[in-house]
Amino acid sequence: LADMQAEVLDRIPRLGAIEVAFAEAVGAVLAEDVIAPENLPGFENAAMDGFAVVASDLDQPSVELDVIDDVAAGSIPAAKIESGTAARIMTGAPIPPGADAVVPVEATSMTSEGRVRVLEPATVGDHVRPVGGSVRAGSLVFEAGLRLRPPHVSVLASMGVLPLVRRRPIVAVMSTGDELVPPSTQMLEPGAIRDSNRTLLRGLLTELGVEVRDYGIVGDTSGSFEAALGDAIDGADVVVTSGGVSMGAYDVVKLTLLERGTVDFLRIAMQPGKPLGFGTVGETPFFGLPGNPVSVFVSFEQFVRPALLGMMGAEHLFRDRVPGILDDGITTNPEKDVFVRVTTDRDAGGRWHARLSGGQSSNVLSALAFADALAVVPVGVGRVEPGGTVDLEMIHW
C-alpha cells in the first residue's frame, strides 16, 4: 500500500496557480506564502462598550469623571482624554489620544450631572486592542500548501489580500456494469442494483472542494466505455471509474485499457480495495476503483483523495491518525493492511475507543455510514485482541 501511494503521488502533476475571489477560496490551497501588508488591527480600538479612561485615575473605588466625547465605531475621536475625563466608546472604535484603558459599561453608572461614576479599578491596556495584536505587518501569516478554511479566508479578507491558490481539479466520474440502474429506480428487475458508487464519489469529491463531472452509468461493452472515456478526458484533470477492474470476464475497464498499455491493473495488499487501475489515458491521470462500495471509499481515501490534494499543492495529504483502543477483537488477513470500519468515542482520560460499526464485508455500506474512523490493522498483525491498540484514521471527528 505505501509503495503504491508513493507511486501515485510521484506521478500526479501539480496544477497551476490562479487568483480567486474570497467567496471562492474556501477549500482551495495556497500557492504562495501570505505576508501581512499591514498591521491588524491598524489602530488601537476598544474591545468592549464602555468608557475610555486614564487608568491611573481609578486607583480608588467609585471615581467620577467628566464625559467629554462620544466615540462610535467608524468615527474619529474629537477630544484628548486627560486626568479627570473620559469618553464614551463603542466596541471597535478608536481609542482617543491620552486614554490607556477601557472600563466596561457594566462597571459604571451615570450621575444626574452627566458624569460617569466608575465602580472598579483599571490597569493600563484593559480592554484595548493593540495595533498589530492580531497580525503584524511584514509577518508570515499563512504558508503555501495550506488548505483554506473559512477563518483563513476571513483573515485574508481583513487584510484585503486576494489569495493565489492552485486551481481546483476537474474530476470526471462514471460507474460501469450492466447490472447498475439509476438510484431513483423504484422497482428493480432481477439482478439489478442501484448505483450508489457515483453518489458516494460525487459526495467525497464535493466535500474535497473539486469540480465534478458525472458521466453516468456505462455498460459492460468496450465501445460504450471507450465513448464515455473519450468524453470524460476532454477537459478533465482526472478520471475516476468504479467497477470493471478485477479478474472477471466482463471487467470492461481492465479489458479495454490493458490494450493501451498506459494503465496498470494491480492487486494491492490492502482490504477492502485490493484491485486498482492506475495510469494515464492520454495525458489524463486515471483511477479505476473496485465495484464494491466500501472498496470504492477506502481506495478513494488511500489514493484518489491524497492525489487530488497533491495536485492542489496541499502539504497535508492524508487523514489524521490517532492511537486508539479497539474494544472489539478482530481477526484480519496478516498479508494486508486492513481498514476496519469503526465508531469512536473518548473515555474520561481522553483515550480514543473504537467499536465495529457493523459487518466488515466490502458490500456493507451501512457500516461505513455509521463509521467515523477506519481502524488500521497493518501487514503482519492479523489479530487484535479486545482492548488492543490500533491507529484510527479519522473520517469524522
CSV table of N, CA, C and O in Angstrom, one decimal, residues 280-382:
chain,number,residue,atom,x,y,z
A,280,THR,N,-2.4,6.6,-17.0
A,280,THR,CA,-2.9,7.8,-17.7
A,280,THR,C,-3.7,7.3,-18.9
A,280,THR,O,-3.4,6.3,-19.5
A,281,VAL,N,-4.7,8.1,-19.3
A,281,VAL,CA,-5.3,8.0,-20.6
A,281,VAL,C,-5.0,9.3,-21.4
A,281,VAL,O,-5.5,10.3,-21.0
A,282,GLY,N,-4.2,9.1,-22.4
A,282,GLY,CA,-3.6,10.3,-23.0
A,282,GLY,C,-2.7,11.0,-21.9
A,282,GLY,O,-1.8,10.3,-21.4
A,283,GLU,N,-2.9,12.2,-21.6
A,283,GLU,CA,-2.2,12.9,-20.5
A,283,GLU,C,-3.0,12.9,-19.2
A,283,GLU,O,-2.5,13.5,-18.2
A,284,THR,N,-4.1,12.3,-19.2
A,284,THR,CA,-5.0,12.5,-18.0
A,284,THR,C,-4.8,11.3,-17.0
A,284,THR,O,-5.0,10.2,-17.4
A,285,PRO,N,-4.5,11.6,-15.7
A,285,PRO,CA,-4.5,10.6,-14.7
A,285,PRO,C,-5.8,9.8,-14.6
A,285,PRO,O,-6.8,10.4,-14.7
A,286,PHE,N,-5.7,8.5,-14.5
A,286,PHE,CA,-6.8,7.6,-14.4
A,286,PHE,C,-6.8,6.7,-13.2
A,286,PHE,O,-5.7,6.1,-12.9
A,287,PHE,N,-7.9,6.7,-12.5
A,287,PHE,CA,-8.1,5.8,-11.3
A,287,PHE,C,-9.2,4.8,-11.6
A,287,PHE,O,-10.4,5.3,-11.8
A,288,GLY,N,-9.0,3.5,-11.7
A,288,GLY,CA,-10.0,2.6,-11.8
A,288,GLY,C,-10.3,1.9,-10.5
A,288,GLY,O,-9.4,1.1,-10.0
A,289,LEU,N,-11.3,2.3,-9.8
A,289,LEU,CA,-11.6,1.7,-8.4
A,289,LEU,C,-12.5,0.5,-8.5
A,289,LEU,O,-13.1,0.2,-9.5
A,290,PRO,N,-12.5,-0.4,-7.5
A,290,PRO,CA,-13.3,-1.6,-7.5
A,290,PRO,C,-14.8,-1.2,-7.5
A,290,PRO,O,-15.2,-0.1,-7.5
A,291,GLY,N,-15.6,-2.3,-7.6
A,291,GLY,CA,-17.0,-2.1,-7.7
A,291,GLY,C,-17.8,-2.1,-6.4
A,291,GLY,O,-18.9,-1.5,-6.3
A,292,ASN,N,-17.3,-2.8,-5.4
A,292,ASN,CA,-18.0,-2.8,-4.1
A,292,ASN,C,-17.9,-1.4,-3.4
A,292,ASN,O,-16.8,-0.8,-3.4
A,293,PRO,N,-19.0,-0.9,-2.9
A,293,PRO,CA,-19.0,0.5,-2.4
A,293,PRO,C,-18.0,0.8,-1.3
A,293,PRO,O,-17.4,1.9,-1.3
A,294,VAL,N,-17.8,-0.1,-0.3
A,294,VAL,CA,-16.8,0.2,0.7
A,294,VAL,C,-15.4,0.2,0.2
A,294,VAL,O,-14.5,1.0,0.6
A,295,SER,N,-15.1,-0.7,-0.8
A,295,SER,CA,-13.8,-0.7,-1.5
A,295,SER,C,-13.6,0.6,-2.2
A,295,SER,O,-12.5,1.1,-2.3
A,296,VAL,N,-14.7,1.1,-2.8
A,296,VAL,CA,-14.6,2.4,-3.5
A,296,VAL,C,-14.1,3.5,-2.5
A,296,VAL,O,-13.2,4.3,-2.8
A,297,PHE,N,-14.8,3.5,-1.3
A,297,PHE,CA,-14.5,4.5,-0.3
A,297,PHE,C,-13.0,4.4,0.1
A,297,PHE,O,-12.3,5.4,0.2
A,298,VAL,N,-12.6,3.2,0.5
A,298,VAL,CA,-11.3,3.0,1.1
A,298,VAL,C,-10.2,3.3,0.0
A,298,VAL,O,-9.2,4.0,0.3
A,299,SER,N,-10.4,2.9,-1.2
A,299,SER,CA,-9.5,3.2,-2.3
A,299,SER,C,-9.4,4.7,-2.6
A,299,SER,O,-8.3,5.2,-2.8
A,300,PHE,N,-10.6,5.3,-2.5
A,300,PHE,CA,-10.6,6.8,-2.7
A,300,PHE,C,-9.8,7.5,-1.6
A,300,PHE,O,-8.9,8.4,-1.9
A,301,GLU,N,-10.0,7.1,-0.4
A,301,GLU,CA,-9.2,7.7,0.7
A,301,GLU,C,-7.7,7.5,0.7
A,301,GLU,O,-7.0,8.3,1.0
A,302,GLN,N,-7.3,6.3,0.2
A,302,GLN,CA,-5.9,6.0,0.2
A,302,GLN,C,-5.2,6.4,-1.0
A,302,GLN,O,-3.9,6.6,-1.0
A,303,PHE,N,-5.9,6.6,-2.1
A,303,PHE,CA,-5.2,7.0,-3.4
A,303,PHE,C,-5.7,8.3,-4.0
A,303,PHE,O,-5.0,9.2,-4.3
A,304,VAL,N,-7.0,8.4,-4.2
A,304,VAL,CA,-7.6,9.5,-5.0
A,304,VAL,C,-7.6,10.8,-4.2
A,304,VAL,O,-7.1,11.8,-4.7
A,305,ARG,N,-8.0,10.7,-3.0
A,305,ARG,CA,-8.1,12.0,-2.2
A,305,ARG,C,-6.7,12.6,-2.0
A,305,ARG,O,-6.5,13.8,-2.3
A,306,PRO,N,-5.6,11.8,-1.6
A,306,PRO,CA,-4.3,12.4,-1.5
A,306,PRO,C,-3.8,12.9,-2.8
A,306,PRO,O,-3.0,13.9,-2.8
A,307,ALA,N,-4.1,12.2,-3.9
A,307,ALA,CA,-3.6,12.6,-5.2
A,307,ALA,C,-4.2,14.0,-5.6
A,307,ALA,O,-3.5,14.9,-6.1
A,308,LEU,N,-5.5,14.1,-5.4
A,308,LEU,CA,-6.1,15.4,-5.7
A,308,LEU,C,-5.6,16.5,-4.8
A,308,LEU,O,-5.4,17.7,-5.3
A,309,LEU,N,-5.4,16.3,-3.5
A,309,LEU,CA,-4.8,17.3,-2.7
A,309,LEU,C,-3.4,17.6,-3.1
A,309,LEU,O,-3.0,18.8,-3.1
A,310,GLY,N,-2.7,16.6,-3.6
A,310,GLY,CA,-1.3,16.9,-4.1
A,310,GLY,C,-1.4,17.7,-5.3
A,310,GLY,O,-0.5,18.6,-5.5
A,311,MET,N,-2.3,17.5,-6.2
A,311,MET,CA,-2.5,18.3,-7.4
A,311,MET,C,-2.8,19.8,-7.1
A,311,MET,O,-2.4,20.7,-7.8
A,312,MET,N,-3.5,19.9,-5.9
A,312,MET,CA,-3.8,21.3,-5.5
A,312,MET,C,-2.7,21.9,-4.7
A,312,MET,O,-2.8,23.1,-4.2
A,313,GLY,N,-1.6,21.2,-4.4
A,313,GLY,CA,-0.5,21.7,-3.7
A,313,GLY,C,-0.5,21.7,-2.2
A,313,GLY,O,0.2,22.4,-1.6
A,314,ALA,N,-1.4,20.9,-1.7
A,314,ALA,CA,-1.6,20.8,-0.2
A,314,ALA,C,-0.4,20.1,0.4
A,314,ALA,O,0.2,19.2,-0.2
A,315,GLU,N,0.0,20.5,1.6
A,315,GLU,CA,1.0,19.9,2.4
A,315,GLU,C,0.5,18.7,3.1
A,315,GLU,O,1.2,17.7,3.3
A,316,HIS,N,-0.7,18.7,3.6
A,316,HIS,CA,-1.3,17.7,4.4
A,316,HIS,C,-2.2,16.8,3.5
A,316,HIS,O,-3.3,17.3,3.1
A,317,LEU,N,-1.7,15.6,3.1
A,317,LEU,CA,-2.4,14.9,2.1
A,317,LEU,C,-3.3,13.8,2.6
A,317,LEU,O,-4.3,13.4,2.0
A,318,PHE,N,-3.0,13.2,3.8
A,318,PHE,CA,-3.7,12.1,4.3
A,318,PHE,C,-4.5,12.4,5.5
A,318,PHE,O,-4.2,13.4,6.2
A,319,ARG,N,-5.5,11.6,5.8
A,319,ARG,CA,-6.3,11.8,7.0
A,319,ARG,C,-5.4,11.7,8.3
A,319,ARG,O,-4.5,10.9,8.3
A,320,ASP,N,-5.8,12.4,9.3
A,320,ASP,CA,-5.1,12.3,10.6
A,320,ASP,C,-5.3,10.9,11.2
A,320,ASP,O,-6.4,10.4,11.1
A,321,ARG,N,-4.3,10.4,11.9
A,321,ARG,CA,-4.4,9.1,12.6
A,321,ARG,C,-4.1,9.4,14.1
A,321,ARG,O,-3.2,10.2,14.4
A,322,VAL,N,-4.9,8.8,14.9
A,322,VAL,CA,-4.6,8.8,16.4
A,322,VAL,C,-4.6,7.4,16.9
A,322,VAL,O,-5.3,6.5,16.4
A,323,PRO,N,-3.9,7.2,18.0
A,323,PRO,CA,-3.9,5.9,18.6
A,323,PRO,C,-5.2,5.7,19.4
A,323,PRO,O,-5.7,6.6,20.0
A,324,GLY,N,-5.7,4.4,19.3
A,324,GLY,CA,-7.0,4.1,20.0
A,324,GLY,C,-7.0,2.7,20.5
A,324,GLY,O,-6.2,1.9,20.1
A,325,ILE,N,-8.0,2.4,21.3
A,325,ILE,CA,-8.2,1.1,21.9
A,325,ILE,C,-9.4,0.5,21.1
A,325,ILE,O,-10.5,1.0,21.1
A,326,LEU,N,-9.2,-0.7,20.6
A,326,LEU,CA,-10.2,-1.4,19.9
A,326,LEU,C,-11.0,-2.3,20.9
A,326,LEU,O,-10.4,-3.3,21.4
A,327,ASP,N,-12.2,-1.9,21.3
A,327,ASP,CA,-12.9,-2.6,22.3
A,327,ASP,C,-13.4,-4.0,21.8
A,327,ASP,O,-13.5,-4.9,22.6
A,328,ASP,N,-13.6,-4.1,20.5
A,328,ASP,CA,-13.9,-5.4,19.9
A,328,ASP,C,-12.7,-6.1,19.3
A,328,ASP,O,-11.9,-5.4,18.6
A,329,GLY,N,-12.5,-7.3,19.6
A,329,GLY,CA,-11.3,-8.0,19.0
A,329,GLY,C,-11.7,-8.3,17.5
A,329,GLY,O,-12.9,-8.4,17.1
A,330,ILE,N,-10.6,-8.5,16.7
A,330,ILE,CA,-10.9,-8.8,15.3
A,330,ILE,C,-9.7,-9.5,14.7
A,330,ILE,O,-8.5,-9.3,15.1
A,331,THR,N,-10.0,-10.5,13.8
A,331,THR,CA,-9.0,-11.2,13.1
A,331,THR,C,-9.0,-10.8,11.6
A,331,THR,O,-10.1,-10.7,11.0
A,332,THR,N,-7.8,-10.5,11.1
A,332,THR,CA,-7.7,-10.0,9.7
A,332,THR,C,-6.7,-10.8,9.0
A,332,THR,O,-6.0,-11.6,9.5
A,333,ASN,N,-6.5,-10.5,7.7
A,333,ASN,CA,-5.5,-11.1,6.8
A,333,ASN,C,-4.2,-10.5,7.1
A,333,ASN,O,-3.9,-9.3,6.9
A,334,PRO,N,-3.2,-11.3,7.7
A,334,PRO,CA,-1.9,-10.6,8.0
A,334,PRO,C,-1.1,-10.2,6.9
A,334,PRO,O,0.0,-9.6,7.0
A,335,GLU,N,-1.5,-10.6,5.6
A,335,GLU,CA,-0.7,-10.2,4.5
A,335,GLU,C,-1.1,-8.8,3.9
A,335,GLU,O,-0.6,-8.4,2.9
A,336,LYS,N,-2.1,-8.2,4.6
A,336,LYS,CA,-2.7,-7.0,4.0
A,336,LYS,C,-2.8,-5.9,5.1
A,336,LYS,O,-2.9,-6.2,6.3
A,337,ASP,N,-2.8,-4.6,4.7
A,337,ASP,CA,-3.3,-3.5,5.5
A,337,ASP,C,-4.8,-3.6,5.5
A,337,ASP,O,-5.4,-3.5,4.4
A,338,VAL,N,-5.4,-3.7,6.6
A,338,VAL,CA,-6.9,-3.9,6.7
A,338,VAL,C,-7.5,-2.7,7.4
A,338,VAL,O,-7.0,-2.3,8.4
A,339,PHE,N,-8.5,-2.1,6.7
A,339,PHE,CA,-9.2,-1.0,7.2
A,339,PHE,C,-10.6,-1.4,7.7
A,339,PHE,O,-11.4,-1.8,7.0
A,340,VAL,N,-10.7,-1.3,9.1
A,340,VAL,CA,-11.9,-1.8,9.8
A,340,VAL,C,-12.8,-0.6,10.1
A,340,VAL,O,-12.3,0.4,10.7
A,341,ARG,N,-14.1,-0.6,9.7
A,341,ARG,CA,-15.0,0.5,9.9
A,341,ARG,C,-15.4,0.4,11.4
A,341,ARG,O,-16.0,-0.6,11.9
A,342,VAL,N,-15.2,1.6,12.1
A,342,VAL,CA,-15.5,1.6,13.5
A,342,VAL,C,-16.2,3.0,13.9
A,342,VAL,O,-16.0,4.0,13.2
A,343,THR,N,-16.9,2.9,15.0
A,343,THR,CA,-17.4,4.1,15.6
A,343,THR,C,-16.5,4.4,16.8
A,343,THR,O,-15.9,3.5,17.4
A,344,THR,N,-16.3,5.7,17.1
A,344,THR,CA,-15.3,6.1,18.2
A,344,THR,C,-16.0,7.0,19.2
A,344,THR,O,-17.0,7.6,19.0
A,345,ASP,N,-15.3,7.0,20.4
A,345,ASP,CA,-15.6,8.0,21.4
A,345,ASP,C,-14.4,8.0,22.3
A,345,ASP,O,-13.4,7.3,22.1
A,346,ARG,N,-14.4,8.9,23.3
A,346,ARG,CA,-13.3,9.1,24.2
A,346,ARG,C,-13.7,8.8,25.7
A,346,ARG,O,-14.8,9.2,26.1
A,347,ASP,N,-12.8,8.2,26.4
A,347,ASP,CA,-13.1,7.9,27.8
A,347,ASP,C,-12.7,9.1,28.7
A,347,ASP,O,-12.2,10.2,28.2
A,348,ALA,N,-12.9,9.0,30.0
A,348,ALA,CA,-12.7,10.2,30.9
A,348,ALA,C,-11.2,10.6,30.9
A,348,ALA,O,-10.9,11.8,31.1
A,349,GLY,N,-10.3,9.7,30.5
A,349,GLY,CA,-8.9,10.0,30.4
A,349,GLY,C,-8.5,10.6,29.1
A,349,GLY,O,-7.3,10.8,28.9
A,350,GLY,N,-9.4,10.8,28.2
A,350,GLY,CA,-9.1,11.3,26.9
A,350,GLY,C,-8.7,10.3,25.8
A,350,GLY,O,-8.3,10.7,24.7
A,351,ARG,N,-8.7,9.0,26.2
A,351,ARG,CA,-8.2,8.0,25.2
A,351,ARG,C,-9.3,7.6,24.3
A,351,ARG,O,-10.5,7.5,24.6
A,352,TRP,N,-9.0,7.4,23.0
A,352,TRP,CA,-9.9,7.1,22.0
A,352,TRP,C,-10.3,5.6,22.1
A,352,TRP,O,-9.4,4.8,22.2
A,353,HIS,N,-11.6,5.3,22.0
A,353,HIS,CA,-12.0,3.9,21.9
A,353,HIS,C,-12.8,3.7,20.6
A,353,HIS,O,-13.4,4.6,20.1
A,354,ALA,N,-12.7,2.5,20.1
A,354,ALA,CA,-13.4,2.1,18.8
A,354,ALA,C,-14.1,0.8,18.9
A,354,ALA,O,-13.6,-0.1,19.6
A,355,ARG,N,-15.2,0.8,18.3
A,355,ARG,CA,-16.0,-0.5,18.2
A,355,ARG,C,-16.5,-0.7,16.7
A,355,ARG,O,-16.7,0.3,16.0
A,356,LEU,N,-16.6,-1.9,16.3
A,356,LEU,CA,-17.0,-2.2,14.9
A,356,LEU,C,-18.4,-1.5,14.7
A,356,LEU,O,-19.3,-1.6,15.5
A,357,SER,N,-18.5,-0.9,13.5
A,357,SER,CA,-19.7,-0.2,13.2
A,357,SER,C,-20.7,-1.0,12.5
A,357,SER,O,-21.8,-0.6,12.2
A,358,GLY,N,-20.4,-2.3,12.2
A,358,GLY,CA,-21.3,-3.2,11.5
A,358,GLY,C,-20.5,-4.3,10.8
A,358,GLY,O,-19.3,-4.4,11.1
A,359,GLY,N,-21.1,-5.0,9.9
A,359,GLY,CA,-20.4,-6.0,9.1
A,359,GLY,C,-19.3,-5.4,8.3
A,359,GLY,O,-19.3,-4.3,7.8
A,360,GLN,N,-18.2,-6.2,8.2
A,360,GLN,CA,-17.0,-5.7,7.5
A,360,GLN,C,-16.8,-6.2,6.1
A,360,GLN,O,-15.8,-5.9,5.5
A,361,SER,N,-17.8,-6.8,5.5
A,361,SER,CA,-17.7,-7.2,4.1
A,361,SER,C,-17.7,-5.9,3.3
A,361,SER,O,-18.3,-4.9,3.6
A,362,SER,N,-17.1,-5.9,2.1
A,362,SER,CA,-16.9,-4.7,1.3
A,362,SER,C,-18.2,-4.2,0.6
A,362,SER,O,-18.2,-3.2,0.0
A,363,ASN,N,-19.3,-5.0,0.7
A,363,ASN,CA,-20.6,-4.5,0.2
A,363,ASN,C,-21.5,-3.9,1.3
A,363,ASN,O,-22.5,-3.4,1.0
A,364,VAL,N,-21.1,-3.9,2.6
A,364,VAL,CA,-21.9,-3.5,3.7
A,364,VAL,C,-21.7,-2.0,3.8
A,364,VAL,O,-20.9,-1.5,4.7
A,365,LEU,N,-22.5,-1.2,3.0
A,365,LEU,CA,-22.3,0.2,3.0
A,365,LEU,C,-22.8,0.8,4.3
A,365,LEU,O,-22.4,1.9,4.8
A,366,SER,N,-23.8,0.2,5.0
A,366,SER,CA,-24.4,0.7,6.2
A,366,SER,C,-23.3,0.9,7.3
A,366,SER,O,-23.3,1.8,8.1
A,367,ALA,N,-22.4,-0.1,7.4
A,367,ALA,CA,-21.3,0.0,8.4
A,367,ALA,C,-20.4,1.2,8.2
A,367,ALA,O,-19.9,1.8,9.1
A,368,LEU,N,-20.2,1.5,6.9
A,368,LEU,CA,-19.5,2.7,6.5
A,368,LEU,C,-20.2,4.0,6.9
A,368,LEU,O,-19.6,5.0,7.4
A,369,ALA,N,-21.5,4.0,6.7
A,369,ALA,CA,-22.3,5.2,7.1
A,369,ALA,C,-22.3,5.4,8.6
A,369,ALA,O,-22.3,6.6,9.0
A,370,PHE,N,-22.2,4.4,9.4
A,370,PHE,CA,-22.1,4.6,10.9
A,370,PHE,C,-20.7,4.8,11.4
A,370,PHE,O,-20.5,5.1,12.6
A,371,ALA,N,-19.7,4.6,10.5
A,371,ALA,CA,-18.3,4.7,11.0
A,371,ALA,C,-17.9,6.2,11.0
A,371,ALA,O,-18.3,7.0,10.2
A,372,ASP,N,-17.0,6.5,12.0
A,372,ASP,CA,-16.4,7.8,11.9
A,372,ASP,C,-14.8,7.7,11.9
A,372,ASP,O,-14.1,8.7,12.0
A,373,ALA,N,-14.4,6.4,11.7
A,373,ALA,CA,-12.9,6.2,11.6
A,373,ALA,C,-12.7,4.8,10.9
A,373,ALA,O,-13.6,4.0,10.9
A,374,LEU,N,-11.5,4.7,10.4
A,374,LEU,CA,-11.0,3.4,9.9
A,374,LEU,C,-9.9,2.9,10.9
A,374,LEU,O,-8.9,3.6,11.0
A,375,ALA,N,-10.1,1.8,11.6
A,375,ALA,CA,-9.1,1.2,12.4
A,375,ALA,C,-8.2,0.5,11.5
A,375,ALA,O,-8.6,-0.4,10.7
A,376,VAL,N,-6.9,0.8,11.5
A,376,VAL,CA,-5.9,0.2,10.6
A,376,VAL,C,-5.2,-0.9,11.3
A,376,VAL,O,-4.4,-0.7,12.3
A,377,VAL,N,-5.4,-2.1,10.7
A,377,VAL,CA,-4.6,-3.3,11.2
A,377,VAL,C,-3.5,-3.6,10.1
A,377,VAL,O,-3.8,-4.0,9.0
A,378,PRO,N,-2.3,-3.3,10.5
A,378,PRO,CA,-1.2,-3.3,9.4
A,378,PRO,C,-0.8,-4.7,9.0
A,378,PRO,O,-1.1,-5.7,9.7
A,379,VAL,N,-0.1,-4.8,7.9
A,379,VAL,CA,0.5,-6.0,7.5
A,379,VAL,C,1.3,-6.7,8.6
A,379,VAL,O,2.1,-6.0,9.3
A,380,GLY,N,1.2,-8.0,8.8
A,380,GLY,CA,2.0,-8.7,9.8
A,380,GLY,C,1.3,-8.9,11.1
A,380,GLY,O,1.8,-9.6,12.0
A,381,VAL,N,0.1,-8.3,11.3
A,381,VAL,CA,-0.6,-8.4,12.6
A,381,VAL,C,-1.6,-9.5,12.6
A,381,VAL,O,-1.4,-10.6,13.1
A,382,GLY,N,-2.7,-9.3,11.9
A,382,GLY,CA,-3.6,-10.4,11.7
A,382,GLY,C,-4.6,-10.6,12.8
A,382,GLY,O,-5.7,-11.2,12.6
